Short mmCIF file of C-alpha atoms and ligand atoms in Angstrom, two decimals:
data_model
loop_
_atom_site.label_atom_id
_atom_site.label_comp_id
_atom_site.label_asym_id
_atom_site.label_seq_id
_atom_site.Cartn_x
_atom_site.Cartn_y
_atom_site.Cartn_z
CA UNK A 5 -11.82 74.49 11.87
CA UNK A 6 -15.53 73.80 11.23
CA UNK A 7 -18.08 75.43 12.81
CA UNK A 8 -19.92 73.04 15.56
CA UNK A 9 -23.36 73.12 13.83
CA UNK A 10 -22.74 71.71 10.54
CA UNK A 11 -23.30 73.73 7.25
CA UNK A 12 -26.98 73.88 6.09
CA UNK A 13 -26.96 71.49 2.91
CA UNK A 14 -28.29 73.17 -0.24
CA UNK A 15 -31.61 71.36 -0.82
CA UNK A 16 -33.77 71.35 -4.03
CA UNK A 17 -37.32 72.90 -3.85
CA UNK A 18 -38.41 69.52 -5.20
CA UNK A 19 -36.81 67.43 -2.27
CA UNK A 20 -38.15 70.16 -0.16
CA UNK A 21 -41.27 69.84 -1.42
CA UNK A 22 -41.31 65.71 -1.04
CA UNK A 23 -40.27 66.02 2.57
CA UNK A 24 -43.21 68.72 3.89
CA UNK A 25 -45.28 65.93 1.66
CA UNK A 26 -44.16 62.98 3.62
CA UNK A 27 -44.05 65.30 7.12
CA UNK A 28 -47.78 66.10 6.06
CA UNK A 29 -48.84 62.77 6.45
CA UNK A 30 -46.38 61.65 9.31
CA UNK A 31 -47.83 64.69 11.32
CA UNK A 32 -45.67 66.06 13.66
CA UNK A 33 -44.05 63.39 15.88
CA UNK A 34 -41.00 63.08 18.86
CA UNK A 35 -37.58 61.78 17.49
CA UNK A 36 -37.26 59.96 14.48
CA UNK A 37 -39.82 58.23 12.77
CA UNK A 38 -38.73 54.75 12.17
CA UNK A 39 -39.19 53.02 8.77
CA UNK A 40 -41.19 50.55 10.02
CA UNK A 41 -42.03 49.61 14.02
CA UNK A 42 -44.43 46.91 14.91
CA UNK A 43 -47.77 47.57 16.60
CA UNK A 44 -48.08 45.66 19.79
CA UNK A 45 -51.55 45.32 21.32
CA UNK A 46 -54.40 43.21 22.62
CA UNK A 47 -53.89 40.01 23.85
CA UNK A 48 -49.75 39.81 23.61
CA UNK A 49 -49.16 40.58 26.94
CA UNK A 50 -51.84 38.37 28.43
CA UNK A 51 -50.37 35.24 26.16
CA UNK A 52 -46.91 35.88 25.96
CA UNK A 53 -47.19 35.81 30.31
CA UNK A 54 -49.09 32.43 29.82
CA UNK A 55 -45.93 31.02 28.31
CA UNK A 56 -43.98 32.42 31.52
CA UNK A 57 -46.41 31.44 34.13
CA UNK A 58 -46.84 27.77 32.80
CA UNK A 59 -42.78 27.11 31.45
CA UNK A 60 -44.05 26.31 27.86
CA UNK A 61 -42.02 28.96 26.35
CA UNK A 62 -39.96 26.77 24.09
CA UNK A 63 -40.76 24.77 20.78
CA UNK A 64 -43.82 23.17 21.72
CA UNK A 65 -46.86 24.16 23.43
CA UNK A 66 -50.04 25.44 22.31
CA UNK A 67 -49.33 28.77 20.97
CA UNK A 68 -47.14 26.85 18.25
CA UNK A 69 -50.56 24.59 16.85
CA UNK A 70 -52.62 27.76 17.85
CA UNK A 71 -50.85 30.13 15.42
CA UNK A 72 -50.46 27.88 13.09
CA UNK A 73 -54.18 26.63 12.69
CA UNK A 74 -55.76 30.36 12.69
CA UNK A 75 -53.01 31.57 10.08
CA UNK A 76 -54.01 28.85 8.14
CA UNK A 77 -57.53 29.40 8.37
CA UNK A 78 -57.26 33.36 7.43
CA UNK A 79 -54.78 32.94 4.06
CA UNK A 80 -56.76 29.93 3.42
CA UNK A 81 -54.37 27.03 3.00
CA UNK A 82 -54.71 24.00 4.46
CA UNK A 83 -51.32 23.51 5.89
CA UNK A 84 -48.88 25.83 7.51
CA UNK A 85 -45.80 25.33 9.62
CA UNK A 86 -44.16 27.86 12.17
CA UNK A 87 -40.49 27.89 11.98
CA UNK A 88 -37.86 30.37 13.27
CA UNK A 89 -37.91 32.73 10.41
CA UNK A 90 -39.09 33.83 7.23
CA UNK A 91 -35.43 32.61 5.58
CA UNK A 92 -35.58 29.12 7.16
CA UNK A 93 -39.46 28.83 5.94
CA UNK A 94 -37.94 29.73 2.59
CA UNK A 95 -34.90 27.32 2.88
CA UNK A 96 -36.72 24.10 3.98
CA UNK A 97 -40.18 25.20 1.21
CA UNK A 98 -37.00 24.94 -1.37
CA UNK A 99 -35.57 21.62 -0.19
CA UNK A 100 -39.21 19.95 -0.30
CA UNK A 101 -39.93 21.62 -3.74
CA UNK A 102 -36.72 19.41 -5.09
CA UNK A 103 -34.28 22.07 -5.06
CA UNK A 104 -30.69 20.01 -4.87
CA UNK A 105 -27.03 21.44 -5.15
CA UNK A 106 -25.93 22.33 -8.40
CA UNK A 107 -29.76 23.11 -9.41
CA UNK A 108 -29.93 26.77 -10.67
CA UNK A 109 -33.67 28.36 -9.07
CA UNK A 110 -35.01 31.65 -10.97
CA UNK A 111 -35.80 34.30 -9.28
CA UNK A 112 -35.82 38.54 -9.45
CA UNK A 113 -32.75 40.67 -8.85
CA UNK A 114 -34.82 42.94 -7.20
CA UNK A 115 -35.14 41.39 -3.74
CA UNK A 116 -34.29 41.19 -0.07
CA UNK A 117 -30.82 38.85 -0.01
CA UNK A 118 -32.88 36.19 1.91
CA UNK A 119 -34.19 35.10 -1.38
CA UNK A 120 -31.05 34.16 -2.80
CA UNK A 121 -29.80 33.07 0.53
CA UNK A 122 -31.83 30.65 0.89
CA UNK A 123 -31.35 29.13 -2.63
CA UNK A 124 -27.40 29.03 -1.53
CA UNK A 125 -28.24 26.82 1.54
CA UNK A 126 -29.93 24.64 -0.59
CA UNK A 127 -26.03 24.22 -2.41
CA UNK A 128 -27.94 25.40 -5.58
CA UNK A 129 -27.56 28.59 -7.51
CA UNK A 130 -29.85 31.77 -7.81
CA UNK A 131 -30.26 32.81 -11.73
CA UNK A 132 -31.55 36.48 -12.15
CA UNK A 133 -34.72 37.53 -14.23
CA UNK A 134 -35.99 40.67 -14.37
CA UNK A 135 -38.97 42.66 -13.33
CA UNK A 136 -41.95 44.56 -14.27
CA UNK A 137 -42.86 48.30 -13.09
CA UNK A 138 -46.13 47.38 -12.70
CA UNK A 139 -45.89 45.08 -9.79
CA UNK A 140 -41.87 45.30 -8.58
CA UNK A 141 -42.03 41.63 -9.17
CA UNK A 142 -41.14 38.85 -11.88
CA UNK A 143 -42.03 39.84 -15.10
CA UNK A 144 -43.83 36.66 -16.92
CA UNK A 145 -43.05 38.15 -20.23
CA UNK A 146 -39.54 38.44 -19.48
CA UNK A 147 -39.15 34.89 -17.82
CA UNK A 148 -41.11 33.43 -20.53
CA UNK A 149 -38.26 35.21 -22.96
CA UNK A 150 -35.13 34.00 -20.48
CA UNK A 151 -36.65 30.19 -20.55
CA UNK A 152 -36.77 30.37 -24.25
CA UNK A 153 -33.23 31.85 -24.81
CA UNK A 154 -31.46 29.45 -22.77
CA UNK A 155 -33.70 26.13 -21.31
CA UNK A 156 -34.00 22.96 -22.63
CA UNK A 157 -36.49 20.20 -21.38
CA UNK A 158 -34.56 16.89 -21.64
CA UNK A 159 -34.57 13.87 -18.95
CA UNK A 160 -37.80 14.97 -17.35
CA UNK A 161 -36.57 18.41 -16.51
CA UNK A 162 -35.94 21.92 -17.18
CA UNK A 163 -31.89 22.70 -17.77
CA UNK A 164 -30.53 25.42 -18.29
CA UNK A 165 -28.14 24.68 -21.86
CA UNK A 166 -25.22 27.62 -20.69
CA UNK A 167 -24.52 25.94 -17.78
CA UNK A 168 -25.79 22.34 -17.63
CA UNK A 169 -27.59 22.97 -14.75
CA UNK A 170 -31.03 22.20 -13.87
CA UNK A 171 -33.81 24.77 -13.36
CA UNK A 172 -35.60 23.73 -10.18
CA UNK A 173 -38.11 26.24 -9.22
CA UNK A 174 -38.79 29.53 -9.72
CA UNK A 175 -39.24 31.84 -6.85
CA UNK A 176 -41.88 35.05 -7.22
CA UNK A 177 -41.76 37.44 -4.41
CA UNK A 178 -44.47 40.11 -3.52
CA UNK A 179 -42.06 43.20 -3.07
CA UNK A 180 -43.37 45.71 -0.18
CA UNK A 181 -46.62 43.69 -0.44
CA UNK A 182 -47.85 44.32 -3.54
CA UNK A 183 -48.58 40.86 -5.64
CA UNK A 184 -46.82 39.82 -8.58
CA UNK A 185 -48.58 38.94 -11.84
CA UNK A 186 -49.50 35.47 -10.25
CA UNK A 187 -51.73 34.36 -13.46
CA UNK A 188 -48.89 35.23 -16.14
CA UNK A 189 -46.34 33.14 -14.49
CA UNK A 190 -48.30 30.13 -13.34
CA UNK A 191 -48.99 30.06 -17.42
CA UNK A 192 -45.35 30.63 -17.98
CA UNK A 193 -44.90 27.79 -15.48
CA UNK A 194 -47.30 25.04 -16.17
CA UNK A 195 -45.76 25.17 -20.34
CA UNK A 196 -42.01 24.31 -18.76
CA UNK A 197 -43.27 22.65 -15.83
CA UNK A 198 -41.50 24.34 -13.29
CA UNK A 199 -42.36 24.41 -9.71
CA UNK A 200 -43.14 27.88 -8.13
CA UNK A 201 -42.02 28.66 -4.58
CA UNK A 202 -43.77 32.15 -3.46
CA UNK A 203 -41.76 34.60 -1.43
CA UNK A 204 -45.11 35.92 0.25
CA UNK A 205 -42.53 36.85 3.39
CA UNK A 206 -43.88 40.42 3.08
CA UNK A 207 -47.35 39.97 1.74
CA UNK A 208 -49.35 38.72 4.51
CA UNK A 209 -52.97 40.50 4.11
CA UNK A 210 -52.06 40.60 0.44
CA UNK A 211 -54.51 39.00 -2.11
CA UNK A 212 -54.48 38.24 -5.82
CA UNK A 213 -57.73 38.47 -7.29
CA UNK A 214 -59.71 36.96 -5.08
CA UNK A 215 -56.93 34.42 -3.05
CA UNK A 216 -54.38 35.14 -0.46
CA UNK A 217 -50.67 35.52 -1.78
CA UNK A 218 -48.49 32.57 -0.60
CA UNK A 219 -51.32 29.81 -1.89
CA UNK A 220 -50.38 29.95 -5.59
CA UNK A 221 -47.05 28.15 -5.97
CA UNK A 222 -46.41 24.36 -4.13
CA UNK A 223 -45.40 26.02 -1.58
CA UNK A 224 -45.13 29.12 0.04
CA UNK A 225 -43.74 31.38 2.71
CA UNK A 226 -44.50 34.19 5.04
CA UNK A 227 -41.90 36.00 7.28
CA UNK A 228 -42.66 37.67 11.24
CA UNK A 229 -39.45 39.62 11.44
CA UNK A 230 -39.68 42.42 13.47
CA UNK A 231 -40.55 45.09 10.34
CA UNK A 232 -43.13 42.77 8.67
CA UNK A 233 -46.79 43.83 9.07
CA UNK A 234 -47.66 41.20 11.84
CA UNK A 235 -44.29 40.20 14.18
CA UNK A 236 -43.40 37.06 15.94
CA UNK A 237 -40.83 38.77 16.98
CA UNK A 238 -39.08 36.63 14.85
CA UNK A 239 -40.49 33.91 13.07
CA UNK A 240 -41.78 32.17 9.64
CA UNK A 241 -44.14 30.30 8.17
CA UNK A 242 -44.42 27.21 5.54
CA UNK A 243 -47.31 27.43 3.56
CA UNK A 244 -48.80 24.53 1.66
CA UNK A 245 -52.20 22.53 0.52
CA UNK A 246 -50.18 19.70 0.01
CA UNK A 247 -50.33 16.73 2.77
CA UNK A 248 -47.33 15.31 2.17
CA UNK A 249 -45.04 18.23 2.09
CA UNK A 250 -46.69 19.64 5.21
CA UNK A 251 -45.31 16.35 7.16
CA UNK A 252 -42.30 16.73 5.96
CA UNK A 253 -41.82 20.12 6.53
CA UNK A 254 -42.81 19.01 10.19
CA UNK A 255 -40.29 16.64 10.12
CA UNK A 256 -37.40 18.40 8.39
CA UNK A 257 -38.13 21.03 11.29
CA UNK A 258 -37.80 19.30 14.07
CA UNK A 259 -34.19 17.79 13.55
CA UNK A 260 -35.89 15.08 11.49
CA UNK A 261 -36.83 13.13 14.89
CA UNK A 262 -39.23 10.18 14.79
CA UNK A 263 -41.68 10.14 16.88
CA UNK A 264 -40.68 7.87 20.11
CA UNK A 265 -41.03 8.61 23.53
CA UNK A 266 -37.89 8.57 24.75
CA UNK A 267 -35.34 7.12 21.64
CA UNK A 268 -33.78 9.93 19.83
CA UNK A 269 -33.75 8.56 16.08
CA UNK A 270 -33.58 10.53 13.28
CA UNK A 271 -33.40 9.24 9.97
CA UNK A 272 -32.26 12.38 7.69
CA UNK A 273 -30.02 15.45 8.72
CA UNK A 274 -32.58 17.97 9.73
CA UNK A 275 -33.24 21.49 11.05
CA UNK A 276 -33.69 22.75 14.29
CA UNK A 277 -36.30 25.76 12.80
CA UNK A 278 -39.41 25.17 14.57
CA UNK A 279 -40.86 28.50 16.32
CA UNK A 280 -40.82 28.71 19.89
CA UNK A 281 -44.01 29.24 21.92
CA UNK A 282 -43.27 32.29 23.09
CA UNK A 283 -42.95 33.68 19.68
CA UNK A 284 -46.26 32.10 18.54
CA UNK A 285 -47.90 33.43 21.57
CA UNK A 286 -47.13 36.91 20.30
CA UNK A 287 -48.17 35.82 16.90
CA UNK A 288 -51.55 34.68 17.84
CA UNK A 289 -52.02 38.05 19.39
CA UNK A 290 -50.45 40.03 16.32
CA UNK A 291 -52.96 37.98 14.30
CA UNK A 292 -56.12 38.38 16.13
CA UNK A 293 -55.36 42.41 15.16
CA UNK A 294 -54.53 42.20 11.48
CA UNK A 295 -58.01 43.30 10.27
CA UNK A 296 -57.24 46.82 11.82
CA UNK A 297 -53.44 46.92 10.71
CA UNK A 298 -54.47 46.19 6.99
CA UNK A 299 -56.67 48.63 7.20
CA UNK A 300 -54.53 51.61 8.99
CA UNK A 301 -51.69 50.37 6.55
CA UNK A 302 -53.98 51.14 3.65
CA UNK A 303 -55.06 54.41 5.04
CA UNK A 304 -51.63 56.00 5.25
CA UNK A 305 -50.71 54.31 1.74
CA UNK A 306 -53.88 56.26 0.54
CA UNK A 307 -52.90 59.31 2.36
CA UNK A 308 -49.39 59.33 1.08
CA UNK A 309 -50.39 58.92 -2.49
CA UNK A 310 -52.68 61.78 -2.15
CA UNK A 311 -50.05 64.28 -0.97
CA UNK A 312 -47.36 62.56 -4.03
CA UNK A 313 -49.99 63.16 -6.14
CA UNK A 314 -49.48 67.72 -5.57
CA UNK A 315 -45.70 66.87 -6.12
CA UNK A 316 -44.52 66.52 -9.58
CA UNK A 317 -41.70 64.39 -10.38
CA UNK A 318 -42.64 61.49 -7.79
CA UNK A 319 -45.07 58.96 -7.38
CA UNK A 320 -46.13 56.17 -5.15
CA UNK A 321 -46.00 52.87 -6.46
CA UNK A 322 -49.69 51.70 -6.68
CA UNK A 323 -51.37 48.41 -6.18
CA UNK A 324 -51.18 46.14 -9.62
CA UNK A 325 -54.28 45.74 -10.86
CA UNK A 326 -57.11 43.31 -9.78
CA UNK A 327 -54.81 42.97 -6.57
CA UNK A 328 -55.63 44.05 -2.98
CA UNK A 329 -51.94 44.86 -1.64
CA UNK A 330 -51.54 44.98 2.24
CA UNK A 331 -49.06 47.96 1.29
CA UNK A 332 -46.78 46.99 4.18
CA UNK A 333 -43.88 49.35 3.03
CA UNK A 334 -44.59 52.40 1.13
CA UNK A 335 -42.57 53.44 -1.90
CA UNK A 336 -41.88 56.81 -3.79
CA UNK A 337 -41.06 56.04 -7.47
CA UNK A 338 -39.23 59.63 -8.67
CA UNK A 339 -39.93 59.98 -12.77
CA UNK A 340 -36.83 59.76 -14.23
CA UNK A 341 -36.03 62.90 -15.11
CA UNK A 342 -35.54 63.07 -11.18
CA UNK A 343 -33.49 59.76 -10.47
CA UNK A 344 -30.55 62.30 -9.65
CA UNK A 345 -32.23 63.26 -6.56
CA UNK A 346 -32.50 60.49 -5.25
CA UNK A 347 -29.94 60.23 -2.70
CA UNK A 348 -30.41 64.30 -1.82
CA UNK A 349 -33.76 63.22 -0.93
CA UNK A 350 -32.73 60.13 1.26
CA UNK A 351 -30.43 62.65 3.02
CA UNK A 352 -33.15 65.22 3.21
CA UNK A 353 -35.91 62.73 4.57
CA UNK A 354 -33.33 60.97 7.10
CA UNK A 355 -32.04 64.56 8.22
CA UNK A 356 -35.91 65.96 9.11
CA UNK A 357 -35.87 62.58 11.06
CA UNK A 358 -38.24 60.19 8.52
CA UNK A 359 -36.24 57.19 8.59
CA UNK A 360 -36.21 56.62 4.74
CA UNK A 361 -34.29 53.96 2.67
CA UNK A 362 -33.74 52.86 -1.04
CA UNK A 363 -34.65 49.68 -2.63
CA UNK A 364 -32.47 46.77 -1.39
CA UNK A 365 -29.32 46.77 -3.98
CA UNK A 366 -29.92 44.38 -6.37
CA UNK A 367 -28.49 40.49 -5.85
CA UNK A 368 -26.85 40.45 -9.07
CA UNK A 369 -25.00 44.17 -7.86
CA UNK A 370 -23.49 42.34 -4.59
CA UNK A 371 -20.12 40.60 -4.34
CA UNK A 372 -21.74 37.60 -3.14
CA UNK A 373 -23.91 37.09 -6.24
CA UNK A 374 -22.52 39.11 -8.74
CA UNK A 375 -21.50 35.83 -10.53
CA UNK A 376 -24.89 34.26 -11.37
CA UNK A 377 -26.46 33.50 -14.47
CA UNK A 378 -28.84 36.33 -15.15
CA UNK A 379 -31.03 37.58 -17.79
CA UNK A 380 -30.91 40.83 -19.07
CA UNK A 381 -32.04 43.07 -15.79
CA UNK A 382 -32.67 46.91 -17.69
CA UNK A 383 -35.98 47.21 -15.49
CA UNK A 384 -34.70 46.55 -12.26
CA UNK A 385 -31.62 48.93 -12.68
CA UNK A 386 -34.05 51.41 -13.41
CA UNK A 387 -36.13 50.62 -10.79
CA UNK A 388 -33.53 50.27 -8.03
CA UNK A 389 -32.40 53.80 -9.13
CA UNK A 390 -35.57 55.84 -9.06
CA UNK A 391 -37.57 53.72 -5.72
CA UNK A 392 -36.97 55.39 -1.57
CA UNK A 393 -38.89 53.24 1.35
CA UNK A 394 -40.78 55.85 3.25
CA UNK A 395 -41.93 55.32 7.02
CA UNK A 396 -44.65 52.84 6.86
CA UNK A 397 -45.86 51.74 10.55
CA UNK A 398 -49.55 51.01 10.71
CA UNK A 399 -49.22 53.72 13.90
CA UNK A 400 -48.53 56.53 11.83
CA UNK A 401 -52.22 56.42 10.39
C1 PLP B 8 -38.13 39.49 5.36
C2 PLP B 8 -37.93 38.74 4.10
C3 PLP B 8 -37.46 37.41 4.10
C4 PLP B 8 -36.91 36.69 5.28
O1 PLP B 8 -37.60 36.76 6.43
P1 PLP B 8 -36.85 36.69 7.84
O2 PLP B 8 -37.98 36.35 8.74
O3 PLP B 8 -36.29 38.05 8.09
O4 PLP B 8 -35.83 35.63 7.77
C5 PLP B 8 -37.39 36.75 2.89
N1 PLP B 8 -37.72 37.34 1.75
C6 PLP B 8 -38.15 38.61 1.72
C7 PLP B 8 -38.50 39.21 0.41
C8 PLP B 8 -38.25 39.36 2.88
O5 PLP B 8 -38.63 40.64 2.82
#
């Protein structure tokens, strides 16, 4: 029989020393401290109980026009477009950037599965590039290597000569927030004249030089799940400067309805996505406090890579260069002599109660995807090896 209390688990001094680091910061605290919680405050309650007292709590109303003008306004795009979730956003951005079944989209391994999700709704097939360990994301060099081994331009496209298929877009993503070399693959890009679709679903607050993340590509996407760094509870965004595509995104979003007042015609098979008011009520409070999240986000980011910085063996993953990140989640990067401990330490961190977590596994590593076309992925194995999510809420700084 074993004893009630259960065994005390041999622990390294190095994953001892990594958990007083991240406790240092954390502070002492009741319970466990979650990966990430949202910060509710300000004006939610006040406009969330607007939507109750007045009935418009559904998909129209002004919270809906509201959020979407001032997110607009502070990314600095001209168009965006509330929908239910960051994975719809990313679904319906595909569909308008020409994405069609049988296309093949390129995008990293190293992602969350929404990503490649959404390129599957679209009836068209993710194709796996790797990734640099300077930014976590697409590697320009590497897709610039992956185009050259295997696409042809014929019949006013980009195919891919394995397969037959055509390459429709490319999809960047700014993993935990930090942006992706925006200026190496918009040259990579513009020479095969491919479309880009940005993943910006966790990089609201995040800019590339001098721009917001999200504006870059034709179109792009942010996500308000409940763990991203502002949350609609749940809830997306479209992102584009283009016109057209902004109508149609509209359109595609709303079941693809004319506009009539009382005939119900609609003239292509569309979504019901569009974000309800109560959702956008919450986001227009969320947003009117992002100033002070960005900036308690990048406090404890600071603070954590000060204490990493006494421990050898581990680091934090930094902000690429020229880049402002709004380091929503925080990462330890162990050297590699130390990759071994990685899963002592997620046991150690989750046991003291630090809700702690790997890197997502990579697509190409799941059943689902495992059959893709895919570059050679060394960095991202290595990566997805060697990186642990620490507990990131803006509260904890
Ligand atoms: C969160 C996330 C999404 C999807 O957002 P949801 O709002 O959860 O649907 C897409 N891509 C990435 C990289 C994400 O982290």
């Amino acid at each position: 029989m074993s004893n009630a209390s259960s065994p005390a688990i041999q622990i390294s001094p190095f994953v001892q020393q990594v958990v007083d680091a991240v406790a240092g910061v954390v502070g002492r605290r009741d319970g466990v401290v979650p990966l990430h919680a949202p910060t509710i405050e300000g004006h939610a309650w006040d406009y969330v109980k607007q939507c109750l007292d007045t009935g418009w709590v559904s998909s129209a109303g002004e919270f809906v026009s509201r959020f979407e003008t001032e997110l607009a306004e502070y990314i600095g795009v001209k168009h965006a477009v509330a929908v239910v979730n960051g994975t719809a956003a990313l679904h319906v951005a595909l569909r308008l950037a020409g994405v069609e079944p049988g296309d093949e989209v390129l995008m990293p391994s190293l992602t969350f599965v929404a990503t490649a999700n959404a390129v599957s709704y679209c009836g068209a097939t993710p194709h796996f590039v790797d990734v640099s360990e300077a930014t976590l994301g697409l590697d320009p060099a590497a897709l610039d290597a992956r185009l050259n081994d295997i696409a042809e331009r014929r019949d006013g496209g980009v195919f891919n000569r394995k397969t037959g298929a055509r390459l429709a877009a490319i999809v960047p993503m700014h993993t935990f927030g930090h942006p992706v070399d925006l200026d190496g693959l918009l040259n990579v890009c513009d020479n095969w004249g491919l479309t880009i679709v940005e993943d910006a679903a966790e990089s609201l607050g995040s800019f590339y030089h001098d721009r917001h993340t999200g504006t870059f590509g034709r179109l792009g996407i942010i996500s308000f799940n409940g763990n991203k760094i502002i949350s609609t509870g749940g809830g997306g965004m479209i992102l584009t400067d283009d016109e057209t595509l902004a109508q149609r995104a509209r359109h595609l979003t709303t079941t693809a309805k004319r506009p009539h007042t009382w005939e119900y015609i609609h003239d292509e098979v569309g979504y019901n996505y569009r974000m309800p008011n109560l959702n956008a009520a919450l986001g227009c409070a969320q947003l009117e406090r992002i100033d002070d999240l960005l900036a308690s986000k990048r406090r404890l980011a600071r603070r954590y890579a000060e204490a990493m910085d006494q421990v050898p063996g581990v680091r934090m993953v930094a902000e690429p260069q020229g880049c402002r990140s709004n380091a929503w989640l925080n990462a330890l990067l162990l050297d590699e002599d130390h990759a071994e401990q990685r899963d002592p330490l997620l046991a150690a961190l989750n046991d003291a109660g630090l809700q702690s977590r790997p890197v997502w596994r990579p697509m190409h590593e799941l059943d689902i995807y495992a059959a893709c076309p895919r570059a050679d992925l060394p960095i991202t194995r290595d990566l997805a090896a060697r990186i642990i999510n620490i507990p990131s809420s803006a509260g904890l700084a």
